[in-house]
Structure formats: structure tokens, C-alpha cells
PDB file of C-alpha atoms in Angstrom:
ATOM      1  CA  MET B  14      17.404   2.616  27.987  1.00 67.00           C
ATOM      2  CA  ASP B  15      18.128   1.037  24.606  1.00 89.00           C
ATOM      3  CA  LEU B  16      18.579   2.877  21.291  1.00 90.00           C
ATOM      4  CA  LEU B  17      14.986   2.506  20.072  1.00 92.00           C
ATOM      5  CA  GLN B  18      13.542   3.649  23.385  1.00 92.00           C
ATOM      6  CA  ARG B  19      15.839   6.691  23.340  1.00 93.00           C
ATOM      7  CA  PHE B  20      14.797   7.401  19.742  1.00 93.00           C
ATOM      8  CA  ALA B  21      11.130   7.236  20.741  1.00 93.00           C
ATOM      9  CA  THR B  22      11.770   9.978  23.293  1.00 93.00           C
ATOM     10  CA  GLY B  23      13.316  12.188  20.595  1.00 91.00           C
ATOM     11  CA  ASP B  24      16.997  11.702  21.526  1.00 93.00           C
ATOM     12  CA  LEU B  25      19.058  13.142  18.626  1.00 94.00           C
ATOM     13  CA  ASP B  26      22.148  10.987  19.314  1.00 95.00           C
ATOM     14  CA  ALA B  27      20.014   7.851  19.154  1.00 94.00           C
ATOM     15  CA  PHE B  28      18.518   9.092  15.888  1.00 95.00           C
ATOM     16  CA  GLU B  29      22.006   9.672  14.444  1.00 95.00           C
ATOM     17  CA  SER B  30      23.051   6.106  15.344  1.00 96.00           C
ATOM     18  CA  LEU B  31      19.886   4.689  13.782  1.00 96.00           C
ATOM     19  CA  PHE B  32      20.298   6.932  10.736  1.00 96.00           C
ATOM     20  CA  ARG B  33      23.812   5.633  10.071  1.00 95.00           C
ATOM     21  CA  GLN B  34      22.670   2.062  10.674  1.00 95.00           C
ATOM     22  CA  TYR B  35      19.647   2.154   8.357  1.00 96.00           C
ATOM     23  CA  GLN B  36      20.390   4.739   5.642  1.00 96.00           C
ATOM     24  CA  GLY B  37      21.808   2.045   3.312  1.00 95.00           C
ATOM     25  CA  ALA B  38      18.787  -0.240   3.674  1.00 95.00           C
ATOM     26  CA  VAL B  39      16.346   2.626   3.148  1.00 96.00           C
ATOM     27  CA  TYR B  40      18.264   3.793   0.053  1.00 96.00           C
ATOM     28  CA  ARG B  41      18.359   0.274  -1.434  1.00 94.00           C
ATOM     29  CA  TRP B  42      14.594  -0.068  -1.032  1.00 94.00           C
ATOM     30  CA  ILE B  43      13.798   3.348  -2.500  1.00 95.00           C
ATOM     31  CA  VAL B  44      16.171   3.196  -5.469  1.00 94.00           C
ATOM     32  CA  ARG B  45      14.495  -0.016  -6.596  1.00 92.00           C
ATOM     33  CA  ILE B  46      11.191   1.845  -6.747  1.00 92.00           C
ATOM     34  CA  VAL B  47      12.248   5.183  -8.239  1.00 91.00           C
ATOM     35  CA  ARG B  48      15.308   3.837 -10.141  1.00 89.00           C
ATOM     36  CA  ASP B  49      17.068   7.187  -9.923  1.00 90.00           C
ATOM     37  CA  PRO B  50      20.063   7.325  -7.512  1.00 92.00           C
ATOM     38  CA  ALA B  51      19.925  11.107  -6.924  1.00 93.00           C
ATOM     39  CA  ALA B  52      16.187  11.092  -6.206  1.00 94.00           C
ATOM     40  CA  ALA B  53      16.645   8.001  -4.023  1.00 95.00           C
ATOM     41  CA  GLU B  54      19.241   9.824  -1.887  1.00 96.00           C
ATOM     42  CA  ASP B  55      16.897  12.787  -1.377  1.00 96.00           C
ATOM     43  CA  LEU B  56      14.038  10.436  -0.541  1.00 96.00           C
ATOM     44  CA  THR B  57      16.210   8.529   1.936  1.00 97.00           C
ATOM     45  CA  VAL B  58      16.828  11.764   3.830  1.00 97.00           C
ATOM     46  CA  GLU B  59      13.128  12.657   3.565  1.00 96.00           C
ATOM     47  CA  THR B  60      12.143   9.212   4.900  1.00 97.00           C
ATOM     48  CA  LEU B  61      14.401   9.429   7.920  1.00 96.00           C
ATOM     49  CA  TRP B  62      13.317  13.023   8.531  1.00 96.00           C
ATOM     50  CA  ARG B  63       9.655  11.910   8.517  1.00 95.00           C
ATOM     51  CA  ALA B  64      10.594   9.093  10.903  1.00 96.00           C
ATOM     52  CA  TYR B  65      12.317  11.515  13.276  1.00 95.00           C
ATOM     53  CA  ARG B  66       9.344  13.875  13.288  1.00 94.00           C
ATOM     54  CA  ALA B  67       7.059  10.917  14.041  1.00 94.00           C
ATOM     55  CA  HIS B  68       9.329   9.497  16.775  1.00 93.00           C
ATOM     56  CA  ALA B  69       6.602   9.774  19.406  1.00 92.00           C
ATOM     57  CA  ARG B  70       4.360   7.422  17.399  1.00 92.00           C
ATOM     58  CA  PHE B  71       7.019   4.687  17.175  1.00 91.00           C
ATOM     59  CA  ARG B  72       6.584   1.750  19.554  1.00 90.00           C
ATOM     60  CA  PRO B  73      10.055   0.561  20.639  1.00 85.00           C
ATOM     61  CA  ASP B  74       8.886  -3.080  20.704  1.00 87.00           C
ATOM     62  CA  ALA B  75       8.002  -2.959  16.975  1.00 88.00           C
ATOM     63  CA  SER B  76      10.393  -3.508  14.064  1.00 92.00           C
ATOM     64  CA  PHE B  77      12.176  -0.254  13.263  1.00 93.00           C
ATOM     65  CA  GLU B  78      13.167  -1.451   9.791  1.00 93.00           C
ATOM     66  CA  ALA B  79       9.606  -2.411   8.849  1.00 94.00           C
ATOM     67  CA  TRP B  80       8.359   0.967  10.113  1.00 95.00           C
ATOM     68  CA  LEU B  81      11.026   2.786   8.082  1.00 95.00           C
ATOM     69  CA  ARG B  82      10.265   0.716   4.989  1.00 95.00           C
ATOM     70  CA  ARG B  83       6.637   1.732   5.140  1.00 96.00           C
ATOM     71  CA  ILE B  84       7.551   5.417   5.452  1.00 97.00           C
ATOM     72  CA  ALA B  85      10.076   4.980   2.607  1.00 97.00           C
ATOM     73  CA  THR B  86       7.465   3.361   0.354  1.00 96.00           C
ATOM     74  CA  ASN B  87       5.054   6.240   0.986  1.00 96.00           C
ATOM     75  CA  ALA B  88       7.783   8.787   0.246  1.00 96.00           C
ATOM     76  CA  ALA B  89       8.667   6.960  -2.989  1.00 95.00           C
ATOM     77  CA  LEU B  90       4.995   6.822  -3.981  1.00 94.00           C
ATOM     78  CA  ASP B  91       4.658  10.565  -3.310  1.00 93.00           C
ATOM     79  CA  HIS B  92       7.661  11.084  -5.586  1.00 93.00           C
ATOM     80  CA  LEU B  93       6.110   8.981  -8.372  1.00 91.00           C
ATOM     81  CA  ARG B  94       2.856  10.933  -8.025  1.00 88.00           C
ATOM     82  CA  SER B  95       4.521  14.342  -7.927  1.00 84.00           C
ATOM     83  CA  ALA B  96       5.279  16.681 -10.800  1.00 56.00           C
ATOM     84  CA  ARG B  97       3.531  15.214 -13.813  1.00 53.00           C
ATOM     85  CA  ARG B  98       1.812  12.349 -11.992  1.00 48.00           C
ATOM     86  CA  TYR B  99       4.251   9.909 -13.546  1.00 47.00           C
ATOM     87  CA  VAL B 100       8.013   9.882 -13.418  1.00 54.00           C
ATOM     88  CA  PRO B 101       9.318   8.068 -16.471  1.00 59.00           C
ATOM     89  CA  LEU B 102      12.039   5.506 -15.971  1.00 60.00           C
ATOM     90  CA  PRO B 103      15.480   6.976 -16.725  1.00 61.00           C
ATOM     91  CA  ALA B 104      16.440   6.311 -20.347  1.00 53.00           C
ATOM     92  CA  ASP B 105      19.971   5.256 -19.384  1.00 52.00           C
ATOM     93  CA  LEU B 106      18.947   2.163 -17.450  1.00 54.00           C
ATOM     94  CA  PRO B 107      21.502  -0.623 -17.809  1.00 54.00           C
ATOM     95  CA  ALA B 108      20.824  -2.874 -20.765  1.00 51.00           C
ATOM     96  CA  GLY B 109      21.053  -6.630 -20.684  1.00 53.00           C
ATOM     97  CA  PRO B 110      24.305  -8.508 -21.320  1.00 54.00           C
ATOM     98  CA  GLN B 111      23.713  -8.805 -25.092  1.00 57.00           C
ATOM     99  CA  PRO B 112      23.651  -5.766 -27.389  1.00 56.00           C
ATOM    100  CA  ASP B 113      20.150  -4.963 -28.625  1.00 62.00           C
ATOM    101  CA  THR B 114      18.954  -5.493 -32.151  1.00 73.00           C
ATOM    102  CA  ALA B 115      16.680  -2.718 -33.448  1.00 75.00           C
ATOM    103  CA  GLU B 116      13.643  -4.905 -32.751  1.00 74.00           C
ATOM    104  CA  GLN B 117      14.768  -5.665 -29.187  1.00 75.00           C
ATOM    105  CA  ALA B 118      15.457  -1.981 -28.534  1.00 80.00           C
ATOM    106  CA  GLU B 119      11.966  -1.130 -29.775  1.00 83.00           C
ATOM    107  CA  SER B 120      10.456  -3.826 -27.609  1.00 82.00           C
ATOM    108  CA  ARG B 121      12.347  -2.587 -24.509  1.00 84.00           C
ATOM    109  CA  LYS B 122      11.164   0.948 -25.202  1.00 86.00           C
ATOM    110  CA  ALA B 123       7.560  -0.210 -25.515  1.00 87.00           C
ATOM    111  CA  ILE B 124       7.773  -2.171 -22.256  1.00 88.00           C
ATOM    112  CA  ARG B 125       9.203   0.839 -20.387  1.00 88.00           C
ATOM    113  CA  SER B 126       6.518   3.113 -21.824  1.00 88.00           C
ATOM    114  CA  ALA B 127       3.829   0.643 -20.797  1.00 89.00           C
ATOM    115  CA  LEU B 128       5.234   0.538 -17.264  1.00 90.00           C
ATOM    116  CA  ASP B 129       5.488   4.351 -17.138  1.00 88.00           C
ATOM    117  CA  SER B 130       1.852   4.631 -18.097  1.00 88.00           C
ATOM    118  CA  LEU B 131       0.653   2.641 -15.069  1.00 91.00           C
ATOM    119  CA  ALA B 132      -0.725   4.505 -12.061  1.00 92.00           C
ATOM    120  CA  PRO B 133       1.983   4.717  -9.350  1.00 92.00           C
ATOM    121  CA  ARG B 134       0.127   2.375  -6.954  1.00 92.00           C
ATOM    122  CA  LEU B 135       0.097  -0.319  -9.671  1.00 94.00           C
ATOM    123  CA  ARG B 136       3.556   0.461 -11.011  1.00 93.00           C
ATOM    124  CA  ILE B 137       5.163   0.066  -7.589  1.00 94.00           C
ATOM    125  CA  VAL B 138       3.690  -3.441  -7.253  1.00 95.00           C
ATOM    126  CA  VAL B 139       4.989  -4.478 -10.695  1.00 94.00           C
ATOM    127  CA  GLN B 140       8.433  -3.020 -10.060  1.00 92.00           C
ATOM    128  CA  LEU B 141       8.845  -4.669  -6.682  1.00 94.00           C
ATOM    129  CA  GLY B 142       7.052  -7.918  -7.501  1.00 93.00           C
ATOM    130  CA  LEU B 143       7.871  -8.735 -11.104  1.00 92.00           C
ATOM    131  CA  ILE B 144      11.145  -6.892 -11.648  1.00 93.00           C
ATOM    132  CA  GLU B 145      12.810  -7.019  -8.225  1.00 92.00           C
ATOM    133  CA  GLU B 146      11.062 -10.298  -7.337  1.00 91.00           C
ATOM    134  CA  GLU B 147      10.124  -9.285  -3.796  1.00 92.00           C
ATOM    135  CA  SER B 148       7.542 -11.482  -2.091  1.00 94.00           C
ATOM    136  CA  TYR B 149       3.890 -10.442  -1.881  1.00 94.00           C
ATOM    137  CA  ARG B 150       4.240 -10.410   1.893  1.00 95.00           C
ATOM    138  CA  GLU B 151       7.116  -7.886   1.811  1.00 94.00           C
ATOM    139  CA  ILE B 152       5.274  -5.673  -0.675  1.00 95.00           C
ATOM    140  CA  ALA B 153       2.101  -5.838   1.407  1.00 96.00           C
ATOM    141  CA  GLU B 154       3.968  -4.870   4.587  1.00 94.00           C
ATOM    142  CA  SER B 155       5.731  -1.970   2.911  1.00 94.00           C
ATOM    143  CA  LEU B 156       2.474  -0.618   1.471  1.00 94.00           C
ATOM    144  CA  GLY B 157       0.431  -1.278   4.599  1.00 93.00           C
ATOM    145  CA  ILE B 158      -2.131  -3.378   2.722  1.00 94.00           C
ATOM    146  CA  SER B 159      -3.062  -7.062   2.699  1.00 95.00           C
ATOM    147  CA  GLU B 160      -1.398  -9.687   0.498  1.00 95.00           C
ATOM    148  CA  SER B 161      -4.659 -10.230  -1.344  1.00 96.00           C
ATOM    149  CA  ALA B 162      -4.811  -6.495  -2.126  1.00 96.00           C
ATOM    150  CA  VAL B 163      -1.284  -6.736  -3.550  1.00 95.00           C
ATOM    151  CA  LYS B 164      -2.318  -9.730  -5.689  1.00 94.00           C
ATOM    152  CA  LEU B 165      -5.335  -7.814  -6.939  1.00 95.00           C
ATOM    153  CA  ARG B 166      -3.206  -4.798  -7.874  1.00 95.00           C
ATOM    154  CA  MET B 167      -0.719  -7.082  -9.595  1.00 94.00           C
ATOM    155  CA  PHE B 168      -3.485  -8.769 -11.571  1.00 92.00           C
ATOM    156  CA  ARG B 169      -4.890  -5.402 -12.691  1.00 94.00           C
ATOM    157  CA  ALA B 170      -1.434  -4.057 -13.575  1.00 94.00           C
ATOM    158  CA  VAL B 171      -0.504  -7.149 -15.588  1.00 92.00           C
ATOM    159  CA  ARG B 172      -3.807  -7.030 -17.456  1.00 91.00           C
ATOM    160  CA  ILE B 173      -3.190  -3.370 -18.400  1.00 93.00           C
ATOM    161  CA  LEU B 174       0.426  -4.082 -19.385  1.00 92.00           C
ATOM    162  CA  ARG B 175      -0.543  -7.033 -21.584  1.00 89.00           C
ATOM    163  CA  LYS B 176      -3.255  -4.998 -23.278  1.00 90.00           C
ATOM    164  CA  LYS B 177      -0.865  -2.118 -24.002  1.00 89.00           C
ATOM    165  CA  LEU B 178       1.856  -4.411 -25.279  1.00 86.00           C
ATOM    166  CA  GLN B 179      -0.620  -6.205 -27.551  1.00 85.00           C
ATOM    167  CA  GLN B 180      -1.766  -2.827 -28.880  1.00 83.00           C
ATOM    168  CA  TRP B 181       1.850  -1.962 -29.690  1.00 73.00           C
ATOM    169  CA  ASP B 182       2.356  -5.382 -31.224  1.00 68.00           C
ATOM    170  CA  VAL B 183       4.914  -6.468 -28.629  1.00 65.00           C
ATOM    171  CA  LYS B 184       4.416 -10.110 -27.700  1.00 61.00           C
ATOM    172  CA  PRO B 185       3.772 -10.059 -23.916  1.00 55.00           C
TER     173      PRO B 185
ATOM    174  CA  MET T   3      -4.194 -15.461 -17.503  1.00 64.00           C
ATOM    175  CA  ASN T   4      -2.223 -18.532 -16.489  1.00 74.00           C
ATOM    176  CA  ASP T   5       1.008 -18.861 -14.509  1.00 79.00           C
ATOM    177  CA  ARG T   6       3.103 -19.427 -17.628  1.00 80.00           C
ATOM    178  CA  GLU T   7       1.911 -16.183 -19.227  1.00 78.00           C
ATOM    179  CA  PHE T   8       2.496 -14.368 -15.953  1.00 81.00           C
ATOM    180  CA  LYS T   9       6.035 -15.765 -15.751  1.00 84.00           C
ATOM    181  CA  GLU T  10       6.733 -14.831 -19.365  1.00 85.00           C
ATOM    182  CA  LEU T  11       5.649 -11.255 -18.792  1.00 87.00           C
ATOM    183  CA  GLY T  12       7.928 -11.096 -15.718  1.00 89.00           C
ATOM    184  CA  GLU T  13      10.881 -12.308 -17.791  1.00 90.00           C
ATOM    185  CA  LYS T  14      10.072  -9.798 -20.512  1.00 88.00           C
ATOM    186  CA  LEU T  15       9.952  -6.963 -17.974  1.00 90.00           C
ATOM    187  CA  ARG T  16      13.214  -8.024 -16.361  1.00 91.00           C
ATOM    188  CA  GLY T  17      14.785  -8.201 -19.830  1.00 88.00           C
ATOM    189  CA  ALA T  18      13.764  -4.599 -20.550  1.00 88.00           C
ATOM    190  CA  ILE T  19      14.332  -3.248 -17.033  1.00 89.00           C
ATOM    191  CA  PRO T  20      17.054  -5.256 -15.291  1.00 89.00           C
ATOM    192  CA  PRO T  21      16.584  -5.655 -11.518  1.00 89.00           C
ATOM    193  CA  LEU T  22      18.867  -3.620  -9.251  1.00 86.00           C
ATOM    194  CA  ARG T  23      20.086  -6.468  -7.052  1.00 74.00           C
ATOM    195  CA  GLN T  24      22.268  -4.737  -4.441  1.00 77.00           C
ATOM    196  CA  PRO T  25      22.471  -1.010  -5.218  1.00 82.00           C
ATOM    197  CA  GLU T  26      24.851   0.642  -2.770  1.00 87.00           C
ATOM    198  CA  LEU T  27      24.684   4.093  -1.255  1.00 90.00           C
ATOM    199  CA  SER T  28      27.782   5.997  -2.381  1.00 89.00           C
ATOM    200  CA  ARG T  29      27.982   8.563   0.453  1.00 93.00           C
ATOM    201  CA  ASP T  30      26.977   9.246   4.025  1.00 95.00           C
ATOM    202  CA  LEU T  31      23.693  11.176   4.073  1.00 95.00           C
ATOM    203  CA  TRP T  32      23.912  12.418   7.673  1.00 95.00           C
ATOM    204  CA  PRO T  33      25.275  15.882   6.618  1.00 95.00           C
ATOM    205  CA  ALA T  34      22.267  16.242   4.280  1.00 95.00           C
ATOM    206  CA  MET T  35      19.996  15.262   7.174  1.00 94.00           C
ATOM    207  CA  LEU T  36      21.552  17.918   9.440  1.00 94.00           C
ATOM    208  CA  GLN T  37      21.076  20.498   6.699  1.00 93.00           C
ATOM    209  CA  LYS T  38      17.419  19.519   6.371  1.00 91.00           C
ATOM    210  CA  MET T  39      16.936  19.742  10.135  1.00 89.00           C
ATOM    211  CA  ASN T  40      18.406  23.237  10.214  1.00 89.00           C
ATOM    212  CA  GLU T  41      16.284  24.577   7.377  1.00 83.00           C
ATOM    213  CA  PRO T  42      13.984  27.317   8.659  1.00 79.00           C
ATOM    214  CA  ARG T  43      10.370  26.192   8.927  1.00 74.00           C
ATOM    215  CA  VAL T  44       7.972  27.685   6.441  1.00 74.00           C
ATOM    216  CA  ARG T  45       6.067  30.451   8.238  1.00 78.00           C
ATOM    217  CA  VAL T  46       2.483  31.148   7.294  1.00 80.00           C
ATOM    218  CA  PRO T  47       1.944  34.936   7.048  1.00 83.00           C
ATOM    219  CA  TRP T  48      -0.649  36.411   9.428  1.00 87.00           C
ATOM    220  CA  PHE T  49      -2.914  37.539   6.575  1.00 86.00           C
ATOM    221  CA  ASP T  50      -3.241  33.922   5.364  1.00 89.00           C
ATOM    222  CA  TRP T  51      -4.572  33.002   8.813  1.00 91.00           C
ATOM    223  CA  ALA T  52      -6.927  36.000   8.690  1.00 92.00           C
ATOM    224  CA  LEU T  53      -8.173  34.956   5.258  1.00 91.00           C
ATOM    225  CA  ALA T  54      -8.769  31.384   6.470  1.00 92.00           C
ATOM    226  CA  ALA T  55     -10.689  32.714   9.505  1.00 93.00           C
ATOM    227  CA  ILE T  56     -12.861  34.953   7.309  1.00 92.00           C
ATOM    228  CA  ALA T  57     -13.591  32.071   4.907  1.00 88.00           C
ATOM    229  CA  THR T  58     -14.537  29.793   7.822  1.00 90.00           C
ATOM    230  CA  ALA T  59     -16.801  32.471   9.305  1.00 92.00           C
ATOM    231  CA  VAL T  60     -18.528  32.990   5.938  1.00 89.00           C
ATOM    232  CA  LEU T  61     -19.159  29.250   5.623  1.00 88.00           C
ATOM    233  CA  ILE T  62     -20.556  29.063   9.158  1.00 90.00           C
ATOM    234  CA  PHE T  63     -22.838  32.101   8.873  1.00 91.00           C
ATOM    235  CA  PHE T  64     -23.808  31.615   5.207  1.00 89.00           C
ATOM    236  CA  PRO T  65     -23.929  27.826   4.586  1.00 88.00           C
ATOM    237  CA  GLY T  66     -25.806  28.520   1.352  1.00 88.00           C
ATOM    238  CA  ALA T  67     -22.452  29.614  -0.102  1.00 84.00           C
ATOM    239  CA  ILE T  68     -21.008  26.075   0.186  1.00 85.00           C
ATOM    240  CA  PRO T  69     -22.481  24.698  -3.088  1.00 86.00           C
ATOM    241  CA  ALA T  70     -21.267  27.789  -4.958  1.00 82.00           C
ATOM    242  CA  LEU T  71     -17.812  27.384  -3.442  1.00 78.00           C
ATOM    243  CA  LEU T  72     -17.699  23.674  -4.333  1.00 81.00           C
ATOM    244  CA  TYR T  73     -18.756  24.525  -7.878  1.00 81.00           C
ATOM    245  CA  HIS T  74     -15.834  26.901  -8.264  1.00 76.00           C
ATOM    246  CA  LEU T  75     -13.240  24.537  -6.732  1.00 69.00           C
TER     247      LEU T  75
END
């Protein structure tokens, strides 16, 4: 019996092997959504814990990574929705290669605020699609929706962002 | 909105929030997983179950109470 089949029966040793194999990939996906390394570590554990509890629903012939990515995306979305509905981006995000002028710093702040103000289901699409430059197909698979639904969310999010940035006099 | 404007907004966003290309996990999370697995499950006290049963019975026997309940939720 191979590793995935053993996992599907609830074998803990198989789960440990899969955990060690996939924890890095799950973390990399989540940290790009929540942009907070400590929260991303907790959510990685939560994702794999949810996967283990749902082992009986996993079909060994399906892609384990795609299944995990979908669980991870849901866990990250739950995190963005929790507490105060929105989790603001950490203020100490790395800056670009050039030091900011006051105007650039203001513009960056406005852009982050605009992104923070988006509903999590729109924000996740902007972060993965426009910032991390993931394909619509990958985003759609991770969210469990169609590519056209992702495009629609992106269109709505961009329209809101542009409107907010125009209000704040930041040239979108 | 045309493609150029869309592209410009993407560049602006990436300028303000740089992409995390290959963020690496700094430690093994298996010990944290084991800790999570060994956490005691949250137990629901018996009186919570009793309360839920009473509420269900009230709703079944007095369906007229449903709108009032919904109003107060």
C-alpha cells in the first residue's frame, strides 16, 4: 500500500511522512496570503491537522498537494475573516530597493490601506493574482471556484481599489 | 478598464507590497503538530446539551415562538 493510501486509512506514520514532505509548500502558500510568518506557521499546522481529520474523505488517486492547498486557502481565509474581519498587512513589510521619499511612503501606505479594506475573498485574489502573480487557474483551484469567478472577483477588487486610490489622490 | 491600466495597478501594488518569491519555513512544525494532536478535546458540559434539547422541544411544540426567536437573534 503506498503512502497516500495508508494516509487515507488514518495511518499516523504515513501522515508524518506526508507532513514533513509538504509542510514547506503549505507554509509558502499561506505566508503569501497572510504575510505574517508566525501566523503562517500556526495555519500550516492547522491545515495539516484539518487534512488529517478529513483523511477518510481523501481519494488516494487525487493530487494530495492540490487538496492541501485548498484546505490551506480556506484556513488562511478564516484567519483573514477572524478577529476584526480584516487583518491589516504588517507595517514592517520589506520596502523596495530604493529608499522612499515622503510622497512614495504616503502612496505605499494608501495602497496598503486600500488593500486592507477589501473583503477577504477579494483581497486574497488580488494578493495572489496581482502581487504574487499566480495564474487564474491556480487561484481558482485553491479557492474551489471557476476561473471566470476569479476574474470577476479580480475585476470587482480592482474597481474598488482604483476608486479608493482616486479618492485618496493616489494615481492608480 | 483596459489591460494597460490593469498592468499599471499591478505594478503599483507590487511596488508597495513586494511579492514574497520563495519564503522558507525556518523550523520543523511536526512537534507543534504532535502538541495539537495531544490537546484535550473541548468537552461540552451536560447542561449545554440539556439546554439545546429544551430549546429544540420548545420550537417543535410551540412553532409560533420561531419568529420571536429570530427577532431576538
